[in-house]
PDB file of C-alpha atoms in Angstrom:
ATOM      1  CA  UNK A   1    -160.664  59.733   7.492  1.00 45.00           C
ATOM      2  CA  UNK A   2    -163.873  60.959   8.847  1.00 41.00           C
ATOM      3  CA  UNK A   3    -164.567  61.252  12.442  1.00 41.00           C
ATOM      4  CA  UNK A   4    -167.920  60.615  13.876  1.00 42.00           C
ATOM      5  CA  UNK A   5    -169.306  61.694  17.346  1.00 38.00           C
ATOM      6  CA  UNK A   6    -171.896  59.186  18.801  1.00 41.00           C
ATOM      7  CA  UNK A   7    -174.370  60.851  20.747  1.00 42.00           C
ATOM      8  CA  UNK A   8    -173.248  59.671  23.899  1.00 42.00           C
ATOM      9  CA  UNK A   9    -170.018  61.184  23.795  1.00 40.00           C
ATOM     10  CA  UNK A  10    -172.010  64.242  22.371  1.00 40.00           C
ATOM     11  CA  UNK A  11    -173.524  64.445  25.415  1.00 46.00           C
ATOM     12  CA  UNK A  12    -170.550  63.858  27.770  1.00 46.00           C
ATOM     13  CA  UNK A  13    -168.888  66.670  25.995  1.00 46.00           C
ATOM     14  CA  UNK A  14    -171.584  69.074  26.132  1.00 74.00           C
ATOM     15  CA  UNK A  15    -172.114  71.393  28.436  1.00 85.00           C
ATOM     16  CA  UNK A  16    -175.107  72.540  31.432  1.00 90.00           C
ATOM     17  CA  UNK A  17    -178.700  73.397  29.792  1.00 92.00           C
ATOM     18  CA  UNK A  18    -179.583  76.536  31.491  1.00 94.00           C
ATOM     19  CA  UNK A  19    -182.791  78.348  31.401  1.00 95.00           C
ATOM     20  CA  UNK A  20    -183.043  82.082  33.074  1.00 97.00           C
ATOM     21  CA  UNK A  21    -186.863  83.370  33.497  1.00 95.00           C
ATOM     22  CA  UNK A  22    -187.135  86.587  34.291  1.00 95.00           C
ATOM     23  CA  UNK A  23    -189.385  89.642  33.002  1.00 94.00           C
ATOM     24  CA  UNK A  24    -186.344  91.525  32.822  1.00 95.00           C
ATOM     25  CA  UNK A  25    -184.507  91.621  29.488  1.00 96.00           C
ATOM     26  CA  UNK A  26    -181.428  93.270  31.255  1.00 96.00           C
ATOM     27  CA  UNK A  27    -181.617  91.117  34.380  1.00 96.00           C
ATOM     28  CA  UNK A  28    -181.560  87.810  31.655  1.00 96.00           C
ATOM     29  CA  UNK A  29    -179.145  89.363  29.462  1.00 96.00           C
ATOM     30  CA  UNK A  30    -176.800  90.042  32.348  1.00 96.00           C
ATOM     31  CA  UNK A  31    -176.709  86.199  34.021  1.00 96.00           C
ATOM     32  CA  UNK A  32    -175.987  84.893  30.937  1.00 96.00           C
ATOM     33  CA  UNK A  33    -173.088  87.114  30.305  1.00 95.00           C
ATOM     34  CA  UNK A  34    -172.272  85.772  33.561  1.00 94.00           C
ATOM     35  CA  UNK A  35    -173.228  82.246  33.098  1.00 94.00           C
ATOM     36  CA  UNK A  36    -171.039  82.015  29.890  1.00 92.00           C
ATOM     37  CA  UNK A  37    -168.123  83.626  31.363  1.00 91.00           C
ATOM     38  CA  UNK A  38    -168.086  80.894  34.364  1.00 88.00           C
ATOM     39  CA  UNK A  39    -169.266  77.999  32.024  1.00 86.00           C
ATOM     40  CA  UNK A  40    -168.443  78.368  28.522  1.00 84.00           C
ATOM     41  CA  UNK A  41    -169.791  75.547  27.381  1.00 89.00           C
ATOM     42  CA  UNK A  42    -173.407  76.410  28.674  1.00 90.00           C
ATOM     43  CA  UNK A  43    -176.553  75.865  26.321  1.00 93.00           C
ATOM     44  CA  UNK A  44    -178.879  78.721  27.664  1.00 95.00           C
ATOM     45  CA  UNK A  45    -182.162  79.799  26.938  1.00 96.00           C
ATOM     46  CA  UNK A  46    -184.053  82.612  28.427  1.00 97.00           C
ATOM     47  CA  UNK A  47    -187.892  83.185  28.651  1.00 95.00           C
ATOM     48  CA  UNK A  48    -189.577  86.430  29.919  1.00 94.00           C
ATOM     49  CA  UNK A  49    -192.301  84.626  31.675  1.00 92.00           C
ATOM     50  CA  UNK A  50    -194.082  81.972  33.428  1.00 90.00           C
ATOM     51  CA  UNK A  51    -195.660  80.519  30.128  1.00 89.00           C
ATOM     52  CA  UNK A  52    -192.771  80.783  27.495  1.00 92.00           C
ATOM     53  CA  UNK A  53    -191.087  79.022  29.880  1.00 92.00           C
ATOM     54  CA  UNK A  54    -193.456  76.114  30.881  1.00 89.00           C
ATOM     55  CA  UNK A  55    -193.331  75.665  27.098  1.00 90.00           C
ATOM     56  CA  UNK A  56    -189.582  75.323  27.311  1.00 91.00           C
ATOM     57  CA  UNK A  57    -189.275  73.028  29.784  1.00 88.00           C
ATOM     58  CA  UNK A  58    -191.589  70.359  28.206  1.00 88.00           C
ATOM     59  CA  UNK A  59    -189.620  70.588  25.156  1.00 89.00           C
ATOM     60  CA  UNK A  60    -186.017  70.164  26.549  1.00 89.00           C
ATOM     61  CA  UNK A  61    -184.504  68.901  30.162  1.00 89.00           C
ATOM     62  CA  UNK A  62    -182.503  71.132  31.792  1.00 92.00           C
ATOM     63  CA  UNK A  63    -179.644  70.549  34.423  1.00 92.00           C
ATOM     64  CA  UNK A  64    -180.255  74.526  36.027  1.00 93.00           C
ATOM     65  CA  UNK A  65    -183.487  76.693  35.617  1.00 93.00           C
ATOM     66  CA  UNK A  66    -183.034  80.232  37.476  1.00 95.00           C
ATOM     67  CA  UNK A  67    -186.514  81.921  37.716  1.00 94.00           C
ATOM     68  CA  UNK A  68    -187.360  85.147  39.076  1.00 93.00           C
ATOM     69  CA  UNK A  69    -189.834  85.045  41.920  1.00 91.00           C
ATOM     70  CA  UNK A  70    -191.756  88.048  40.928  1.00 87.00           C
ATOM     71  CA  UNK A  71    -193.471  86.551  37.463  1.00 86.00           C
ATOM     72  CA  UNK A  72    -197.006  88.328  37.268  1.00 78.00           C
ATOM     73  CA  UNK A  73    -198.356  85.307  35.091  1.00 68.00           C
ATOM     74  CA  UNK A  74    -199.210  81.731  35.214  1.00 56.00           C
ATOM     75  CA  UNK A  75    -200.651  82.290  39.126  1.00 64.00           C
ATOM     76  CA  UNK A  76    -196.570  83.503  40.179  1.00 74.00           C
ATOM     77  CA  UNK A  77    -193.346  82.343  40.204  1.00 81.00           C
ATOM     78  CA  UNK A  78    -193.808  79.667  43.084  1.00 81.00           C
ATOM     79  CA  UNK A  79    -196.954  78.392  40.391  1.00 80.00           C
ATOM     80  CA  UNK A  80    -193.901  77.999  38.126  1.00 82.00           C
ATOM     81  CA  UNK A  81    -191.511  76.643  40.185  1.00 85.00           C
ATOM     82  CA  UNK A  82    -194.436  73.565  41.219  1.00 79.00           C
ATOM     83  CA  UNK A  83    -194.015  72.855  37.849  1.00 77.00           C
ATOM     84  CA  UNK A  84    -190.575  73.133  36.754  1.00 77.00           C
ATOM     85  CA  UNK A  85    -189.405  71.426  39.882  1.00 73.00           C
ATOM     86  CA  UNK A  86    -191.040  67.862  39.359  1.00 67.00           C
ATOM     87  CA  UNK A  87    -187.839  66.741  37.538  1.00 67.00           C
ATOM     88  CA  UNK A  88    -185.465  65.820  40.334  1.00 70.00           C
ATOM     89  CA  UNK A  89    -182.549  66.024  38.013  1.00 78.00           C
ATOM     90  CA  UNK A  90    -183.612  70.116  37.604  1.00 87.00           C
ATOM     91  CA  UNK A  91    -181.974  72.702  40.165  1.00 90.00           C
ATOM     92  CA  UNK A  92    -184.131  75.143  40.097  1.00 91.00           C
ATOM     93  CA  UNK A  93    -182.519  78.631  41.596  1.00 93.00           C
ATOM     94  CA  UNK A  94    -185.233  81.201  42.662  1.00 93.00           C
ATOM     95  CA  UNK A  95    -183.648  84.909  42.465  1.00 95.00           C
ATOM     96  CA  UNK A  96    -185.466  87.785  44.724  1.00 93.00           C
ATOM     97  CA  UNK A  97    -184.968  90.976  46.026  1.00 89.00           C
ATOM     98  CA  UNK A  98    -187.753  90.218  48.898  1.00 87.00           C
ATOM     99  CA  UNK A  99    -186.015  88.161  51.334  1.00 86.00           C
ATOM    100  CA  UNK A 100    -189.957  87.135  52.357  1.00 86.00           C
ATOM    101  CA  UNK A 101    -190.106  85.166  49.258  1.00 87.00           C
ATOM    102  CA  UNK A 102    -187.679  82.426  49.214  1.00 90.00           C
ATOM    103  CA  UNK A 103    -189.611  80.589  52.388  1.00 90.00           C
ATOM    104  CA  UNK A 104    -192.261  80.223  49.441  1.00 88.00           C
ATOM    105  CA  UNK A 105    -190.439  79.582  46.594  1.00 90.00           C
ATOM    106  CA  UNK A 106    -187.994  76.431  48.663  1.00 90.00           C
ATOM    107  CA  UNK A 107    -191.194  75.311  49.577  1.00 88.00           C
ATOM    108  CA  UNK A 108    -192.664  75.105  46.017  1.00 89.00           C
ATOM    109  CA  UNK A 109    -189.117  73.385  45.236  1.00 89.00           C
ATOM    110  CA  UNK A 110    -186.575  75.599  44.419  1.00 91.00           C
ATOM    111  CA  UNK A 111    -183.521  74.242  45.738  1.00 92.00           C
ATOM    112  CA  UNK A 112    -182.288  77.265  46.633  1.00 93.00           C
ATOM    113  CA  UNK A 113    -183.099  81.590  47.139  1.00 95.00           C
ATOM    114  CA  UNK A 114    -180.705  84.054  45.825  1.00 96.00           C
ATOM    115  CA  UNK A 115    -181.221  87.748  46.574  1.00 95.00           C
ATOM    116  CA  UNK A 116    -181.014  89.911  43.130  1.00 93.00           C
ATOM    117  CA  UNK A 117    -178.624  92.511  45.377  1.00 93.00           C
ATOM    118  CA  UNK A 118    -175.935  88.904  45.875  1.00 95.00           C
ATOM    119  CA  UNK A 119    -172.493  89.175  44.386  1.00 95.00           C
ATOM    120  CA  UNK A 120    -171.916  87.556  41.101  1.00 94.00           C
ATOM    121  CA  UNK A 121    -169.632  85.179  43.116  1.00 94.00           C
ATOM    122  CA  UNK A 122    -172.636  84.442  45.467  1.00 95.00           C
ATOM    123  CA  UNK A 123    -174.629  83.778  43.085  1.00 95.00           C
ATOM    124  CA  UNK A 124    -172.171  81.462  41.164  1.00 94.00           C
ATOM    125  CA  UNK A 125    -171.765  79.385  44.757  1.00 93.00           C
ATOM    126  CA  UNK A 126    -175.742  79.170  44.874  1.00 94.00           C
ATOM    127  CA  UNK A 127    -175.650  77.491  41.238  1.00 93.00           C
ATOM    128  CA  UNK A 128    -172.757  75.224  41.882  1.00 91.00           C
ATOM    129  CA  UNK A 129    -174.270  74.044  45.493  1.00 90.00           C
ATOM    130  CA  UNK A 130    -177.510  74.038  44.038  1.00 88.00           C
ATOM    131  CA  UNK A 131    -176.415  71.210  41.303  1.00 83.00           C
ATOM    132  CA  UNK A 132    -172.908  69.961  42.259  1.00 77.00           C
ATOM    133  CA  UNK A 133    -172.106  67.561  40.141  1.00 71.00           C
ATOM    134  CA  UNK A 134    -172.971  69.748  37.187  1.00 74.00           C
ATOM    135  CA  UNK A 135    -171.696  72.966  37.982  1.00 74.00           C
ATOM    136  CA  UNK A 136    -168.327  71.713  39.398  1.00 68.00           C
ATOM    137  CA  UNK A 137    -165.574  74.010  39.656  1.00 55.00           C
ATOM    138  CA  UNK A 138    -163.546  72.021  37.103  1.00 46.00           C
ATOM    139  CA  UNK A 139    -166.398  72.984  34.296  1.00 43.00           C
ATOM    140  CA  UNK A 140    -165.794  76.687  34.789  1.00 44.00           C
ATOM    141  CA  UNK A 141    -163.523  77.776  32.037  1.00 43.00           C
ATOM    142  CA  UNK A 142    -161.934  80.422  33.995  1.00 44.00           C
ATOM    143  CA  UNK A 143    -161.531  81.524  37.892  1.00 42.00           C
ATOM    144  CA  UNK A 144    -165.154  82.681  39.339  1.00 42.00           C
ATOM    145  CA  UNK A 145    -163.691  84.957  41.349  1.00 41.00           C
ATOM    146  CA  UNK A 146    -163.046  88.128  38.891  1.00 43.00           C
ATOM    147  CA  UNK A 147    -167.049  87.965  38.570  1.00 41.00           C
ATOM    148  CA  UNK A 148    -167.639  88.779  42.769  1.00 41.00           C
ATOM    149  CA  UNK A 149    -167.684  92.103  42.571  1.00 40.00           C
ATOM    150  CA  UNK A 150    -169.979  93.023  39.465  1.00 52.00           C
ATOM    151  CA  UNK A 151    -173.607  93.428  39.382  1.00 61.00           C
ATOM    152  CA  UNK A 152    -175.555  91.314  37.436  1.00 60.00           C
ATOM    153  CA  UNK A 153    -179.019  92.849  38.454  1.00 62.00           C
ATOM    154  CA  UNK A 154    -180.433  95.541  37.582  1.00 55.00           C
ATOM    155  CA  UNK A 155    -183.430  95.565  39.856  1.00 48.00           C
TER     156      UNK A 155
END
């Protein structure tokens, strides 16, 4: 007997669509190790700037988008985050180390500012208050806590 998975229950089973943008390779590479360990399940994709991601995001939805508020291109990250954030169904998660720049960036519509220098449990609280009833702590395949003391930045 073959089983068959409509797409509906496809999608019920599958897990958050995550994109990180960052011009760091080791900053991206990092919170998705992080990402994965706290939702196993995730789809992720990561871009290294402003354009590869606009060119993401009108191909696929996605429930999280963590963006770097430093991008040199596409007129800066808050440019980016204008964009992004027009999908009300989108967190979008704007990751600093200038505390001066997440006034601009929740203006331009991320939901929330994380400091790069935040604990990887902070930062896991940001994404889970940021979209609740996607990140819930049921979703997490293990506890979030053994992740609050690493560093996930490397700026």
């Amino acid at each position: 007997m073959t089983t068959t998975t409509t797409a509906a229950e496809h999608i019920r089973h599958a897990g958050p669509s995550i994109m990180i943008i960052d011009p760091d390779r080791r900053v991206r590479s990092a919170l998705r190790r992080l990402l994965e360990a706290s939702h196993s399940n995730a789809s992720i994709v990561e871009a290294g700037n402003a354009a590869s991601a606009l060119a993401e995001s009108r191909t696929k939805s996605f429930d999280l988008i963590l963006v770097d508020t430093l991008l040199p291109d596409l007129g800066g990250s808050c440019e980016l985050i204008r964009h992004i954030s027009d999908d009300l169904t989108t967190a979008v998660i704007a990751l600093g180390v200038r505390q001066d720049d997440a006034a601009s960036a929740v203006s331009a519509g991320a939901r929330v500012f994380v400091r790069k220098t935040a604990s990887s449990e902070q930062l896991l609280s940001a994404v889970r208050a940021a979209s609740p009833r996607t990140f819930e702590p049921s979703h997490q395949s293990g506890p979030a806590d053994s992740h609050g003391t690493e560093d996930w930045s490397t700026s």
